[in-house]
Amino acid sequence: SGEEEGSEGEGSGEEEGSGEWVPPALSRFAFFARRPFHPARLHELLMCGRLDGVIRSRGCAWVADRQTESVTWSQVGNQMDLLPGEPWLAAKQLPVSQWPADMPGWTRAAPHGDRRTEVGMVGMDADPAAVRRALRRALVTRAELEQGVWGKHEGRYWWLLGASAMASANPATPQ
């Protein structure tokens, strides 16, 4: 046919890229929250795969249906594990004076004590702001945190005391 291998003849079915290959952008970022995740919203977020571009994440999370213990968050690629973690210091009913000295100052005065979410993430072509927005939408709202909220998730009922009820129920927290 007169065409040599590698020539750019019509109908060859092979096209060369017009530009140079651009490596994916790697990023490291974190998500912090002092409000818990709403279990149903978090479940929906993770089942829909809304953490676009996140290839690795690890940390601890506060989920509203788990008031006494943290949730260990570990994700690699499509594999996600949310497992029972360490008990929150506030749930142990320890006086604040007995908490480790390296605890952040805000934990000592917060109605919910040391409960929080801290997740470090590695992304590939991720939009950290979009990932954080998606995670924030899965949190209990400020009004729900203040007033209290309850629900049913995975066949069992759960509730979250409002901030004032939480503060009075936790003698370790200074009033």
PDB file of C-alpha atoms in Angstrom:
ATOM      1  CA  SER A   1       0.000   0.000   0.000  1.00  0.00           C
ATOM      2  CA  GLY A   2       3.040   2.242   0.104  1.00  0.00           C
ATOM      3  CA  GLU A   3       2.517   3.320   3.730  1.00  0.00           C
ATOM      4  CA  GLU A   4       5.364   2.655   6.085  1.00  0.00           C
ATOM      5  CA  GLU A   5       4.887   1.559   9.658  1.00  0.00           C
ATOM      6  CA  GLY A   6       4.485   4.589  11.886  1.00  0.00           C
ATOM      7  CA  SER A   7       3.422   6.947   9.120  1.00  0.00           C
ATOM      8  CA  GLU A   8       0.417   9.168   9.673  1.00  0.00           C
ATOM      9  CA  GLY A   9      -1.814   7.846   6.934  1.00  0.00           C
ATOM     10  CA  GLU A  10      -5.571   8.342   7.087  1.00  0.00           C
ATOM     11  CA  GLY A  11      -7.573   5.516   8.613  1.00  0.00           C
ATOM     12  CA  SER A  12      -4.635   4.027  10.486  1.00  0.00           C
ATOM     13  CA  GLY A  13      -6.669   4.092  13.715  1.00  0.00           C
ATOM     14  CA  GLU A  14      -3.666   5.338  15.659  1.00  0.00           C
ATOM     15  CA  GLU A  15      -3.323   8.946  16.636  1.00  0.00           C
ATOM     16  CA  GLU A  16      -0.450  10.522  18.426  1.00  0.00           C
ATOM     17  CA  GLY A  17      -1.149  12.960  21.266  1.00  0.00           C
ATOM     18  CA  SER A  18      -0.668  16.543  20.255  1.00  0.00           C
ATOM     19  CA  GLY A  19       1.139  17.563  23.451  1.00  0.00           C
ATOM     20  CA  GLU A  20       3.549  16.232  25.968  1.00  0.00           C
ATOM     21  CA  TRP A  21       2.415  13.899  28.709  1.00  0.00           C
ATOM     22  CA  VAL A  22       1.573  15.779  31.872  1.00  0.00           C
ATOM     23  CA  PRO A  23       2.073  13.777  35.060  1.00  0.00           C
ATOM     24  CA  PRO A  24      -0.828  13.773  37.543  1.00  0.00           C
ATOM     25  CA  ALA A  25      -0.663  16.357  40.287  1.00  0.00           C
ATOM     26  CA  LEU A  26      -0.151  14.805  43.703  1.00  0.00           C
ATOM     27  CA  SER A  27      -1.409  16.692  46.736  1.00  0.00           C
ATOM     28  CA  ARG A  28      -1.511  16.228  50.479  1.00  0.00           C
ATOM     29  CA  PHE A  29      -4.246  17.855  52.510  1.00  0.00           C
ATOM     30  CA  ALA A  30      -6.282  17.315  55.660  1.00  0.00           C
ATOM     31  CA  PHE A  31      -9.848  17.559  56.857  1.00  0.00           C
ATOM     32  CA  PHE A  32     -10.608  18.671  60.409  1.00  0.00           C
ATOM     33  CA  ALA A  33     -14.045  18.936  62.027  1.00  0.00           C
ATOM     34  CA  ARG A  34     -15.357  19.452  65.550  1.00  0.00           C
ATOM     35  CA  ARG A  35     -18.844  18.274  64.587  1.00  0.00           C
ATOM     36  CA  PRO A  36     -19.586  14.576  64.036  1.00  0.00           C
ATOM     37  CA  PHE A  37     -20.474  12.962  60.760  1.00  0.00           C
ATOM     38  CA  HIS A  38     -24.144  12.113  60.355  1.00  0.00           C
ATOM     39  CA  PRO A  39     -23.959   8.321  59.837  1.00  0.00           C
ATOM     40  CA  ALA A  40     -26.443   8.194  56.952  1.00  0.00           C
ATOM     41  CA  ARG A  41     -24.854  11.167  55.158  1.00  0.00           C
ATOM     42  CA  LEU A  42     -21.368   9.727  55.581  1.00  0.00           C
ATOM     43  CA  HIS A  43     -22.559   6.344  54.319  1.00  0.00           C
ATOM     44  CA  GLU A  44     -24.140   7.964  51.263  1.00  0.00           C
ATOM     45  CA  LEU A  45     -21.014  10.021  50.563  1.00  0.00           C
ATOM     46  CA  LEU A  46     -18.690   7.031  50.726  1.00  0.00           C
ATOM     47  CA  MET A  47     -20.993   4.695  48.780  1.00  0.00           C
ATOM     48  CA  CYS A  48     -21.248   7.243  45.969  1.00  0.00           C
ATOM     49  CA  GLY A  49     -17.462   7.609  45.816  1.00  0.00           C
ATOM     50  CA  ARG A  50     -17.565  11.385  46.276  1.00  0.00           C
ATOM     51  CA  LEU A  51     -13.953  11.747  47.380  1.00  0.00           C
ATOM     52  CA  ASP A  52     -12.816  12.235  43.790  1.00  0.00           C
ATOM     53  CA  GLY A  53      -9.079  11.988  43.345  1.00  0.00           C
ATOM     54  CA  VAL A  54      -8.327  10.809  46.899  1.00  0.00           C
ATOM     55  CA  ILE A  55      -6.065   7.769  46.625  1.00  0.00           C
ATOM     56  CA  ARG A  56      -5.143   7.418  50.316  1.00  0.00           C
ATOM     57  CA  SER A  57      -6.634   8.718  53.544  1.00  0.00           C
ATOM     58  CA  ARG A  58      -6.141   7.904  57.186  1.00  0.00           C
ATOM     59  CA  GLY A  59      -7.157   9.325  60.527  1.00  0.00           C
ATOM     60  CA  CYS A  60      -9.805   9.301  63.206  1.00  0.00           C
ATOM     61  CA  ALA A  61     -13.420  10.338  62.884  1.00  0.00           C
ATOM     62  CA  TRP A  62     -16.295  11.256  65.148  1.00  0.00           C
ATOM     63  CA  VAL A  63     -19.508   9.685  63.871  1.00  0.00           C
ATOM     64  CA  ALA A  64     -22.729  10.663  65.667  1.00  0.00           C
ATOM     65  CA  ASP A  65     -23.832   7.090  66.307  1.00  0.00           C
ATOM     66  CA  ARG A  66     -20.522   6.309  68.041  1.00  0.00           C
ATOM     67  CA  GLN A  67     -20.341   8.585  71.090  1.00  0.00           C
ATOM     68  CA  THR A  68     -17.930   6.584  73.223  1.00  0.00           C
ATOM     69  CA  GLU A  69     -15.242   5.671  70.713  1.00  0.00           C
ATOM     70  CA  SER A  70     -13.535   7.167  67.724  1.00  0.00           C
ATOM     71  CA  VAL A  71     -13.738   5.564  64.314  1.00  0.00           C
ATOM     72  CA  THR A  72     -10.445   4.652  62.668  1.00  0.00           C
ATOM     73  CA  TRP A  73     -10.589   5.845  59.047  1.00  0.00           C
ATOM     74  CA  SER A  74      -8.326   4.066  56.556  1.00  0.00           C
ATOM     75  CA  GLN A  75      -8.673   4.195  52.778  1.00  0.00           C
ATOM     76  CA  VAL A  76      -6.404   3.048  49.960  1.00  0.00           C
ATOM     77  CA  GLY A  77      -7.780   3.276  46.434  1.00  0.00           C
ATOM     78  CA  ASN A  78     -11.266   1.750  46.420  1.00  0.00           C
ATOM     79  CA  GLN A  79     -10.777  -0.048  49.763  1.00  0.00           C
ATOM     80  CA  MET A  80     -12.348   1.829  52.679  1.00  0.00           C
ATOM     81  CA  ASP A  81     -12.296   0.697  56.311  1.00  0.00           C
ATOM     82  CA  LEU A  82     -14.134   2.433  59.133  1.00  0.00           C
ATOM     83  CA  LEU A  83     -13.349   0.454  62.281  1.00  0.00           C
ATOM     84  CA  PRO A  84     -13.869   0.997  66.008  1.00  0.00           C
ATOM     85  CA  GLY A  85     -11.054   3.106  67.408  1.00  0.00           C
ATOM     86  CA  GLU A  86      -9.868   4.308  70.778  1.00  0.00           C
ATOM     87  CA  PRO A  87     -12.364   5.585  73.358  1.00  0.00           C
ATOM     88  CA  TRP A  88     -12.727   9.353  73.506  1.00  0.00           C
ATOM     89  CA  LEU A  89     -11.236  10.801  76.696  1.00  0.00           C
ATOM     90  CA  ALA A  90     -14.502  12.657  77.323  1.00  0.00           C
ATOM     91  CA  ALA A  91     -16.378   9.330  77.201  1.00  0.00           C
ATOM     92  CA  LYS A  92     -14.047   7.834  79.816  1.00  0.00           C
ATOM     93  CA  GLN A  93     -15.315  10.435  82.306  1.00  0.00           C
ATOM     94  CA  LEU A  94     -11.720  11.389  83.142  1.00  0.00           C
ATOM     95  CA  PRO A  95     -11.308  14.802  84.741  1.00  0.00           C
ATOM     96  CA  VAL A  96      -9.702  17.219  82.289  1.00  0.00           C
ATOM     97  CA  SER A  97      -6.747  17.559  84.661  1.00  0.00           C
ATOM     98  CA  GLN A  98      -5.877  13.920  83.919  1.00  0.00           C
ATOM     99  CA  TRP A  99      -5.924  14.310  80.140  1.00  0.00           C
ATOM    100  CA  PRO A 100      -2.547  14.178  78.348  1.00  0.00           C
ATOM    101  CA  ALA A 101      -0.755  17.524  78.331  1.00  0.00           C
ATOM    102  CA  ASP A 102      -0.454  17.533  74.530  1.00  0.00           C
ATOM    103  CA  MET A 103      -4.239  17.625  73.951  1.00  0.00           C
ATOM    104  CA  PRO A 104      -5.298  20.784  72.077  1.00  0.00           C
ATOM    105  CA  GLY A 105      -6.600  23.493  74.397  1.00  0.00           C
ATOM    106  CA  TRP A 106     -10.019  23.660  72.747  1.00  0.00           C
ATOM    107  CA  THR A 107     -10.739  20.016  73.720  1.00  0.00           C
ATOM    108  CA  ARG A 108     -10.698  20.910  77.406  1.00  0.00           C
ATOM    109  CA  ALA A 109     -13.505  23.483  77.127  1.00  0.00           C
ATOM    110  CA  ALA A 110     -15.617  21.978  74.323  1.00  0.00           C
ATOM    111  CA  PRO A 111     -18.973  20.491  75.377  1.00  0.00           C
ATOM    112  CA  HIS A 112     -18.061  17.377  73.416  1.00  0.00           C
ATOM    113  CA  GLY A 113     -14.510  17.200  74.778  1.00  0.00           C
ATOM    114  CA  ASP A 114     -11.895  15.630  72.540  1.00  0.00           C
ATOM    115  CA  ARG A 115     -14.363  14.255  69.977  1.00  0.00           C
ATOM    116  CA  ARG A 116     -13.322  15.388  66.504  1.00  0.00           C
ATOM    117  CA  THR A 117     -12.427  14.274  62.995  1.00  0.00           C
ATOM    118  CA  GLU A 118      -8.867  14.494  61.688  1.00  0.00           C
ATOM    119  CA  VAL A 119      -8.179  12.800  58.367  1.00  0.00           C
ATOM    120  CA  GLY A 120      -5.029  13.230  56.283  1.00  0.00           C
ATOM    121  CA  MET A 121      -5.387  12.634  52.547  1.00  0.00           C
ATOM    122  CA  VAL A 122      -3.234  12.081  49.490  1.00  0.00           C
ATOM    123  CA  GLY A 123      -4.816  12.993  46.193  1.00  0.00           C
ATOM    124  CA  MET A 124      -4.020  12.491  42.544  1.00  0.00           C
ATOM    125  CA  ASP A 125      -5.516  15.301  40.482  1.00  0.00           C
ATOM    126  CA  ALA A 126      -7.830  15.889  43.448  1.00  0.00           C
ATOM    127  CA  ASP A 127      -9.588  19.147  44.214  1.00  0.00           C
ATOM    128  CA  PRO A 128      -8.962  19.502  47.980  1.00  0.00           C
ATOM    129  CA  ALA A 129     -11.606  22.233  48.354  1.00  0.00           C
ATOM    130  CA  ALA A 130     -14.255  20.053  46.660  1.00  0.00           C
ATOM    131  CA  VAL A 131     -13.329  17.045  48.826  1.00  0.00           C
ATOM    132  CA  ARG A 132     -13.573  19.162  51.988  1.00  0.00           C
ATOM    133  CA  ARG A 133     -16.958  20.569  50.867  1.00  0.00           C
ATOM    134  CA  ALA A 134     -18.285  17.039  50.290  1.00  0.00           C
ATOM    135  CA  LEU A 135     -17.068  15.935  53.732  1.00  0.00           C
ATOM    136  CA  ARG A 136     -18.558  19.039  55.419  1.00  0.00           C
ATOM    137  CA  ARG A 137     -21.958  18.267  53.848  1.00  0.00           C
ATOM    138  CA  ALA A 138     -21.845  14.836  55.540  1.00  0.00           C
ATOM    139  CA  LEU A 139     -21.441  16.373  59.010  1.00  0.00           C
ATOM    140  CA  VAL A 140     -24.236  16.907  61.495  1.00  0.00           C
ATOM    141  CA  THR A 141     -25.399  20.513  60.990  1.00  0.00           C
ATOM    142  CA  ARG A 142     -24.688  23.152  63.617  1.00  0.00           C
ATOM    143  CA  ALA A 143     -28.399  23.225  64.507  1.00  0.00           C
ATOM    144  CA  GLU A 144     -28.486  19.431  64.870  1.00  0.00           C
ATOM    145  CA  LEU A 145     -25.413  19.556  67.095  1.00  0.00           C
ATOM    146  CA  GLU A 146     -26.937  22.265  69.278  1.00  0.00           C
ATOM    147  CA  GLN A 147     -30.439  20.756  69.551  1.00  0.00           C
ATOM    148  CA  GLY A 148     -29.590  17.070  69.337  1.00  0.00           C
ATOM    149  CA  VAL A 149     -30.536  14.632  66.627  1.00  0.00           C
ATOM    150  CA  TRP A 150     -31.488  10.987  66.358  1.00  0.00           C
ATOM    151  CA  GLY A 151     -31.901   8.529  63.540  1.00  0.00           C
ATOM    152  CA  LYS A 152     -31.774   4.925  62.444  1.00  0.00           C
ATOM    153  CA  HIS A 153     -28.733   3.615  60.602  1.00  0.00           C
ATOM    154  CA  GLU A 154     -27.841   0.048  59.678  1.00  0.00           C
ATOM    155  CA  GLY A 155     -30.864  -1.286  61.527  1.00  0.00           C
ATOM    156  CA  ARG A 156     -30.250   0.411  64.843  1.00  0.00           C
ATOM    157  CA  TYR A 157     -31.339   3.662  66.409  1.00  0.00           C
ATOM    158  CA  TRP A 158     -28.845   6.302  67.499  1.00  0.00           C
ATOM    159  CA  TRP A 159     -29.007   9.762  69.020  1.00  0.00           C
ATOM    160  CA  LEU A 160     -26.724  12.678  69.636  1.00  0.00           C
ATOM    161  CA  LEU A 161     -27.321  14.848  72.669  1.00  0.00           C
ATOM    162  CA  GLY A 162     -27.437  18.572  72.060  1.00  0.00           C
ATOM    163  CA  ALA A 163     -24.437  20.649  73.148  1.00  0.00           C
ATOM    164  CA  SER A 164     -25.941  21.827  76.445  1.00  0.00           C
ATOM    165  CA  ALA A 165     -27.159  18.335  77.392  1.00  0.00           C
ATOM    166  CA  MET A 166     -23.741  16.959  76.420  1.00  0.00           C
ATOM    167  CA  ALA A 167     -21.962  19.487  78.626  1.00  0.00           C
ATOM    168  CA  SER A 168     -24.118  18.675  81.654  1.00  0.00           C
ATOM    169  CA  ALA A 169     -23.767  14.920  81.038  1.00  0.00           C
ATOM    170  CA  ASN A 170     -19.962  15.159  80.969  1.00  0.00           C
ATOM    171  CA  PRO A 171     -18.595  16.102  84.396  1.00  0.00           C
ATOM    172  CA  ALA A 172     -15.048  16.116  82.981  1.00  0.00           C
ATOM    173  CA  THR A 173     -15.857  19.239  80.952  1.00  0.00           C
ATOM    174  CA  PRO A 174     -15.530  22.539  82.827  1.00  0.00           C
ATOM    175  CA  GLN A 175     -18.839  24.430  83.025  1.00  0.00           C
TER     176      GLN A 175
END
